[in-house]
PDB file of N, CA, C and O in Angstrom:
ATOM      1  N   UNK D 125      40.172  -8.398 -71.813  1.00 88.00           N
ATOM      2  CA  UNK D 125      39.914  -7.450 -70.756  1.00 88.00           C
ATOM      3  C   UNK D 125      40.258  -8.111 -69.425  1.00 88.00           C
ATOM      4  O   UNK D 125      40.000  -9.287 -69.165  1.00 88.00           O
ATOM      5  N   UNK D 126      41.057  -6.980 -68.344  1.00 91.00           N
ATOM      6  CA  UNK D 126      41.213  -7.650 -67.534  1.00 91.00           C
ATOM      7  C   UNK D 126      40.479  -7.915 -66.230  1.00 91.00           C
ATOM      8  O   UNK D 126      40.489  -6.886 -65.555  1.00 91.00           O
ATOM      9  N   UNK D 127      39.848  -8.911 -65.628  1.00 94.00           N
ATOM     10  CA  UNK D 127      39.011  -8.820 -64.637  1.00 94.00           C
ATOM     11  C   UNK D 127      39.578  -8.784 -63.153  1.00 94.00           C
ATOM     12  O   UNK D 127      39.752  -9.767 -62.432  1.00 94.00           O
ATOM     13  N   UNK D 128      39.887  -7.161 -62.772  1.00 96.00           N
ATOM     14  CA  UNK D 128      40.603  -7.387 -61.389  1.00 96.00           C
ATOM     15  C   UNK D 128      39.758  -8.164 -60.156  1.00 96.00           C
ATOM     16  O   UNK D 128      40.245  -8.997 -59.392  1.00 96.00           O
ATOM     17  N   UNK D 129      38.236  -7.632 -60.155  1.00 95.00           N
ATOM     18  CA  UNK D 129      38.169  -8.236 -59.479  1.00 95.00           C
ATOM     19  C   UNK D 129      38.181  -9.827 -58.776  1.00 95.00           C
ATOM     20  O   UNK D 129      38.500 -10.237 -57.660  1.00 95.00           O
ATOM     21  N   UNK D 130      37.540 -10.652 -60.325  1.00 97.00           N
ATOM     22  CA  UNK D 130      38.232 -11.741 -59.669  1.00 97.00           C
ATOM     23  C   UNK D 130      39.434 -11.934 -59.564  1.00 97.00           C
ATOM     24  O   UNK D 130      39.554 -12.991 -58.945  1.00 97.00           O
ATOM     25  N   UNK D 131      40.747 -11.387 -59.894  1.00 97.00           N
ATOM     26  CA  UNK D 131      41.998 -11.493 -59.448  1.00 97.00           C
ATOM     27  C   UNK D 131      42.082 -11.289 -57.788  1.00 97.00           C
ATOM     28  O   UNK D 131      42.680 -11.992 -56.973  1.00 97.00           O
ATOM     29  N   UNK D 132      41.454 -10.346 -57.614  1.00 97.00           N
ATOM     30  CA  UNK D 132      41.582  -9.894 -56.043  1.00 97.00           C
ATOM     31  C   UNK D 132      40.768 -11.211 -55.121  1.00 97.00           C
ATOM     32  O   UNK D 132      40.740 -11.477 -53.919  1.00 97.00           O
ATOM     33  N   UNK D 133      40.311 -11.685 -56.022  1.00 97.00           N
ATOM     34  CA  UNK D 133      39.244 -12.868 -55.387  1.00 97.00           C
ATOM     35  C   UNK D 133      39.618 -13.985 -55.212  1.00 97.00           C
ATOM     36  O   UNK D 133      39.769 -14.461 -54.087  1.00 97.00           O
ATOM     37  N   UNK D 134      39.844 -14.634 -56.334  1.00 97.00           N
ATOM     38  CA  UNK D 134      40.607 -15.729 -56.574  1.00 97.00           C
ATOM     39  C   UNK D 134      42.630 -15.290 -55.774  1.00 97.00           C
ATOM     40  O   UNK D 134      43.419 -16.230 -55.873  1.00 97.00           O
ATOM     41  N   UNK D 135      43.044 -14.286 -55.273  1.00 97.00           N
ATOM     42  CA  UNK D 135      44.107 -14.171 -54.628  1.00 97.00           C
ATOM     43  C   UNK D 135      43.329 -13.886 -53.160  1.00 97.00           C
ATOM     44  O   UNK D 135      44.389 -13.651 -52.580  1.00 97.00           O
ATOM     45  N   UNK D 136      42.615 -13.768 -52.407  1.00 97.00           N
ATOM     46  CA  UNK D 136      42.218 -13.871 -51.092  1.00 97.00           C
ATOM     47  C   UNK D 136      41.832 -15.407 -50.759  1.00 97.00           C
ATOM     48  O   UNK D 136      41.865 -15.770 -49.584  1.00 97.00           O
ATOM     49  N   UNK D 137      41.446 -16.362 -51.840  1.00 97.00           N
ATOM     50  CA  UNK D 137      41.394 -17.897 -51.675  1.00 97.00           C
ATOM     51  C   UNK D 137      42.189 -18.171 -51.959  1.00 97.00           C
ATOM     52  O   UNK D 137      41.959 -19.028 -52.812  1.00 97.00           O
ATOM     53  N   UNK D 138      43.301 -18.035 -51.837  1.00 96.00           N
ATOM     54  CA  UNK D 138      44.964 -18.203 -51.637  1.00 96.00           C
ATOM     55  C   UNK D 138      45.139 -19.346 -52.884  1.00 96.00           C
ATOM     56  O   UNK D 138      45.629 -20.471 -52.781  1.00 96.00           O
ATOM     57  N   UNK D 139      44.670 -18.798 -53.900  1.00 97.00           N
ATOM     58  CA  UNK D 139      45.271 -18.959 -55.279  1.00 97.00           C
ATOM     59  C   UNK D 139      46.263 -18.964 -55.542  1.00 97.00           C
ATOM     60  O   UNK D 139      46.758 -18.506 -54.512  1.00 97.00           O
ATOM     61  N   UNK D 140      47.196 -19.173 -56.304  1.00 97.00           N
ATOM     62  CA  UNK D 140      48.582 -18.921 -56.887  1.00 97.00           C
ATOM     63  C   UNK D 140      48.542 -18.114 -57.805  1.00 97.00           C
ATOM     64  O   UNK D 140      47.375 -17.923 -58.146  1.00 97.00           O
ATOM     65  N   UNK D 141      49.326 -17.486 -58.432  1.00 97.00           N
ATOM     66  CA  UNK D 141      49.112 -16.528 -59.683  1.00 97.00           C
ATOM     67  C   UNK D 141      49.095 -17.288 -60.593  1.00 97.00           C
ATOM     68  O   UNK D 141      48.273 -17.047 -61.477  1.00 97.00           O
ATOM     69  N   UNK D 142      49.957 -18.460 -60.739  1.00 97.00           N
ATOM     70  CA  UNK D 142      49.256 -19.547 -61.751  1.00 97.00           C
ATOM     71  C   UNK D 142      48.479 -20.190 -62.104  1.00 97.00           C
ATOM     72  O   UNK D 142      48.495 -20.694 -63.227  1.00 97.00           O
ATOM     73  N   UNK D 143      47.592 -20.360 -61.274  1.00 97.00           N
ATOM     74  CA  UNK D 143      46.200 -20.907 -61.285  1.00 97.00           C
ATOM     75  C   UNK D 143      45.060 -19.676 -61.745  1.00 97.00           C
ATOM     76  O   UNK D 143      44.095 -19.711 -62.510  1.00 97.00           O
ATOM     77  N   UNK D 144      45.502 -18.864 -61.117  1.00 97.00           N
ATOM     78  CA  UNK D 144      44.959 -17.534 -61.179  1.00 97.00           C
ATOM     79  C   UNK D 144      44.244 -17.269 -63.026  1.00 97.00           C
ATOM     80  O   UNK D 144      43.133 -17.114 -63.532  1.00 97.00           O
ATOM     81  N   UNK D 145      45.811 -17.355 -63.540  1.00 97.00           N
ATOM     82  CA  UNK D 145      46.611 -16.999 -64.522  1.00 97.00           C
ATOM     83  C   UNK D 145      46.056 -17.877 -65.812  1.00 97.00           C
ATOM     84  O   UNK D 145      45.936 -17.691 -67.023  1.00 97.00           O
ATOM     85  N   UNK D 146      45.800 -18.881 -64.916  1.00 97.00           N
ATOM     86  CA  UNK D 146      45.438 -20.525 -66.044  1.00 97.00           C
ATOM     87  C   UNK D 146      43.870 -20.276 -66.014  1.00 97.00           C
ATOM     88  O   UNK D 146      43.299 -20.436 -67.092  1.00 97.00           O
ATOM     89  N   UNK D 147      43.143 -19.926 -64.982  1.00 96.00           N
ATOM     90  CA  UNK D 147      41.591 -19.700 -64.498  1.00 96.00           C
ATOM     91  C   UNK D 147      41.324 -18.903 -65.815  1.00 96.00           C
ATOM     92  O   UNK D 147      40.967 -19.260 -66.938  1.00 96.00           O
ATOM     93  N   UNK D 148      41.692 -17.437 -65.145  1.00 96.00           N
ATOM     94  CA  UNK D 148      41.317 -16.006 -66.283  1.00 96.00           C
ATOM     95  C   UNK D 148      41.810 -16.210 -67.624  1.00 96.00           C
ATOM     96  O   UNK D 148      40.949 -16.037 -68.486  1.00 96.00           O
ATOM     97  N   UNK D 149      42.858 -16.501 -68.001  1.00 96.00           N
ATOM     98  CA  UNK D 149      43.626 -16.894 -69.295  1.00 96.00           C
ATOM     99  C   UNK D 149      43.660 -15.808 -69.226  1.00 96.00           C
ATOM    100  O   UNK D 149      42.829 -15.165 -69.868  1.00 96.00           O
ATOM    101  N   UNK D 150      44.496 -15.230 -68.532  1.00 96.00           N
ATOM    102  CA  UNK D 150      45.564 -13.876 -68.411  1.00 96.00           C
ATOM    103  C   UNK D 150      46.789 -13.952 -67.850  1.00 96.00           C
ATOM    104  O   UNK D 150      46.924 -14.703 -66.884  1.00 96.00           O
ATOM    105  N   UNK D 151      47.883 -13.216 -68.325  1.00 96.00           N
ATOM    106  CA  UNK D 151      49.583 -13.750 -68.318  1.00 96.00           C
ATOM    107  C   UNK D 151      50.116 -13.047 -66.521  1.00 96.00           C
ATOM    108  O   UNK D 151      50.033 -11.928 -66.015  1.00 96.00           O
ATOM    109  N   UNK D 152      50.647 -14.380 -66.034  1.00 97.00           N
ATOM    110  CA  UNK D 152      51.135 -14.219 -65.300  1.00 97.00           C
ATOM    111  C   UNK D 152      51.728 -12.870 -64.378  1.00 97.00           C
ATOM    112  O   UNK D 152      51.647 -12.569 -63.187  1.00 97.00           O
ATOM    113  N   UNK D 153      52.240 -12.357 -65.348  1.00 97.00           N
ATOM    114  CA  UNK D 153      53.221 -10.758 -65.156  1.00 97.00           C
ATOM    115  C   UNK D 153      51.572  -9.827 -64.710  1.00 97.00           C
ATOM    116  O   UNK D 153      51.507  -9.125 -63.701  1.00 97.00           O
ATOM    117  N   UNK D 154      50.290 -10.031 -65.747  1.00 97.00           N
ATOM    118  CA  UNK D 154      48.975  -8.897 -65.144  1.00 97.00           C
ATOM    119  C   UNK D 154      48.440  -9.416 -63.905  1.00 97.00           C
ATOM    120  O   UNK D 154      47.780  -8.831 -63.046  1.00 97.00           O
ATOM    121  N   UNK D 155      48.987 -11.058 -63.981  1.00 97.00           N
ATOM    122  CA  UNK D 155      48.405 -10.663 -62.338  1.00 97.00           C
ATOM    123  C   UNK D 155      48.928 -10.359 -61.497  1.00 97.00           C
ATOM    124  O   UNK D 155      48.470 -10.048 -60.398  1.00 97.00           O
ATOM    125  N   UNK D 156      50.550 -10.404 -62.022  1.00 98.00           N
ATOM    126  CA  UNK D 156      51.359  -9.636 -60.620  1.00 98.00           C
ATOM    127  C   UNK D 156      51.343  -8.336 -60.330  1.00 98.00           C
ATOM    128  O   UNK D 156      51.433  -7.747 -59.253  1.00 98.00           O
ATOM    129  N   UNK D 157      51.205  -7.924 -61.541  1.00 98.00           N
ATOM    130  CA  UNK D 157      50.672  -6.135 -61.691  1.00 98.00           C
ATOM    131  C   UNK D 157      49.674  -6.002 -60.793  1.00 98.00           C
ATOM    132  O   UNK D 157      49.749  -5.533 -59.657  1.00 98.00           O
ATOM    133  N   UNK D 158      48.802  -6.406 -61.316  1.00 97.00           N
ATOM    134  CA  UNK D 158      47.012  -6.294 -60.744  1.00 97.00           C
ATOM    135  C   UNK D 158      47.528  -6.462 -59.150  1.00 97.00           C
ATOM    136  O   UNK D 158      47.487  -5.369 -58.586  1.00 97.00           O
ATOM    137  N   UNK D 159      47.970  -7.478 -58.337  1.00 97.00           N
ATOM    138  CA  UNK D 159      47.831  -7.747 -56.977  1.00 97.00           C
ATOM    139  C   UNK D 159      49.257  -6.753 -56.108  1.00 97.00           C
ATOM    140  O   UNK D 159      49.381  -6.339 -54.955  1.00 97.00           O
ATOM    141  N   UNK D 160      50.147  -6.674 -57.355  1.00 98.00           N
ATOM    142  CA  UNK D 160      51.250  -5.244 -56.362  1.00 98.00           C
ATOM    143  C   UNK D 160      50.650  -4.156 -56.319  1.00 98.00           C
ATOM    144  O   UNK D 160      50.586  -3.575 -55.236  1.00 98.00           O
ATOM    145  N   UNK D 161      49.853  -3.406 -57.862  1.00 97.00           N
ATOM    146  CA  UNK D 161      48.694  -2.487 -57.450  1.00 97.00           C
ATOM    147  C   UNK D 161      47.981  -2.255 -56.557  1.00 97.00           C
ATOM    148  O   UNK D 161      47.911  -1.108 -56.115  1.00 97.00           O
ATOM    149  N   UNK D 162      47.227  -3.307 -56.020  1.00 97.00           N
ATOM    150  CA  UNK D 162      46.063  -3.524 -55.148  1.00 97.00           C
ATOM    151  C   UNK D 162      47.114  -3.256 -53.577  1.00 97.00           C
ATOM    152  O   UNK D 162      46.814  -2.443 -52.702  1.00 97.00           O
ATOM    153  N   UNK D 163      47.974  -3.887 -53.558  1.00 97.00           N
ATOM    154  CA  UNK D 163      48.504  -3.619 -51.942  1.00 97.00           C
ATOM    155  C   UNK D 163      49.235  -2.522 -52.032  1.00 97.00           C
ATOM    156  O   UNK D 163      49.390  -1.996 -50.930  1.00 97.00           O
ATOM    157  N   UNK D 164      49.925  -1.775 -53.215  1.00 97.00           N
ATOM    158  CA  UNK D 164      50.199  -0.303 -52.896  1.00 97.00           C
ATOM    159  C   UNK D 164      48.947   0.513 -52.494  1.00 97.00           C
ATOM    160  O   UNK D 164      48.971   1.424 -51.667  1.00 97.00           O
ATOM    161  N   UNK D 165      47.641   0.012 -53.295  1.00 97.00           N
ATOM    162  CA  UNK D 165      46.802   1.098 -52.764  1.00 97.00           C
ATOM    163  C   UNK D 165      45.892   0.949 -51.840  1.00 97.00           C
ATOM    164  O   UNK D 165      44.877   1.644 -51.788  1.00 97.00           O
ATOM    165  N   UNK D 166      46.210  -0.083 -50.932  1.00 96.00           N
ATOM    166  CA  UNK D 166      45.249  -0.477 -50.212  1.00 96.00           C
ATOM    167  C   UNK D 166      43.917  -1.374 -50.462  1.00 96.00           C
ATOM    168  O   UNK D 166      42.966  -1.543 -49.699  1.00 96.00           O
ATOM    169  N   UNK D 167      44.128  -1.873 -51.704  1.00 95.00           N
ATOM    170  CA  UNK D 167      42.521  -2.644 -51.696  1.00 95.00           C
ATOM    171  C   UNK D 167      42.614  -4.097 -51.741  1.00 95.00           C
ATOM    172  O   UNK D 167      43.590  -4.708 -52.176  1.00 95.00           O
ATOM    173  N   UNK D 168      41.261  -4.768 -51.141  1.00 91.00           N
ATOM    174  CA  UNK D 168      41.878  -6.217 -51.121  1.00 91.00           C
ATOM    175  C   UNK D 168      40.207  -6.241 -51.175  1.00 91.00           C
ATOM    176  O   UNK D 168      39.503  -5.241 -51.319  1.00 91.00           O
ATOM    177  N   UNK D 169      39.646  -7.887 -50.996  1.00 88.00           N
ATOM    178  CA  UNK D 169      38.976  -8.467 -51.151  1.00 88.00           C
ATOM    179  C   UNK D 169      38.285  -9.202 -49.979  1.00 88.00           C
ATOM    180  O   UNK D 169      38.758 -10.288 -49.643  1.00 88.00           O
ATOM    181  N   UNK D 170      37.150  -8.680 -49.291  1.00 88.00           N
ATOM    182  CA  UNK D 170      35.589  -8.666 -50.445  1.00 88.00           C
ATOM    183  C   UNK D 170      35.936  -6.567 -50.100  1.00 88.00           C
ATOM    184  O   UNK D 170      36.702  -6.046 -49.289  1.00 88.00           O
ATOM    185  N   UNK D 171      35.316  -6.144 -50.767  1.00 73.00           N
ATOM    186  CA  UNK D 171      35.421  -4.633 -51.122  1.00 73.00           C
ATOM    187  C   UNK D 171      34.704  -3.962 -49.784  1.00 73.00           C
ATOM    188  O   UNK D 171      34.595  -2.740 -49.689  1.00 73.00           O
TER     189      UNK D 171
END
């Protein structure tokens, strides 16, 4: 399961998506999804 919010979290502490990626043990490509999502729709971090 994927946990956006700490994606959005761990990418406002100017994370890398690889670290990100290595943190969650989720693939690279969902967190690029997850964080192009988030700035098409306007949401960022803390809520």
């Amino acid at each position: 399961m994927v946990n956006y919010r700490e994606i959005l979290r761990l990418n406002s502490l100017k994370y890398t998506q690889t670290d990100i990626s290595i943190s969650l043990k989720t693939s690279r490509n969902t967190i690029r999804e997850v964080i192009k999502m988030a700035k098409e729709k306007d949401i960022s971090w803390p809520p």
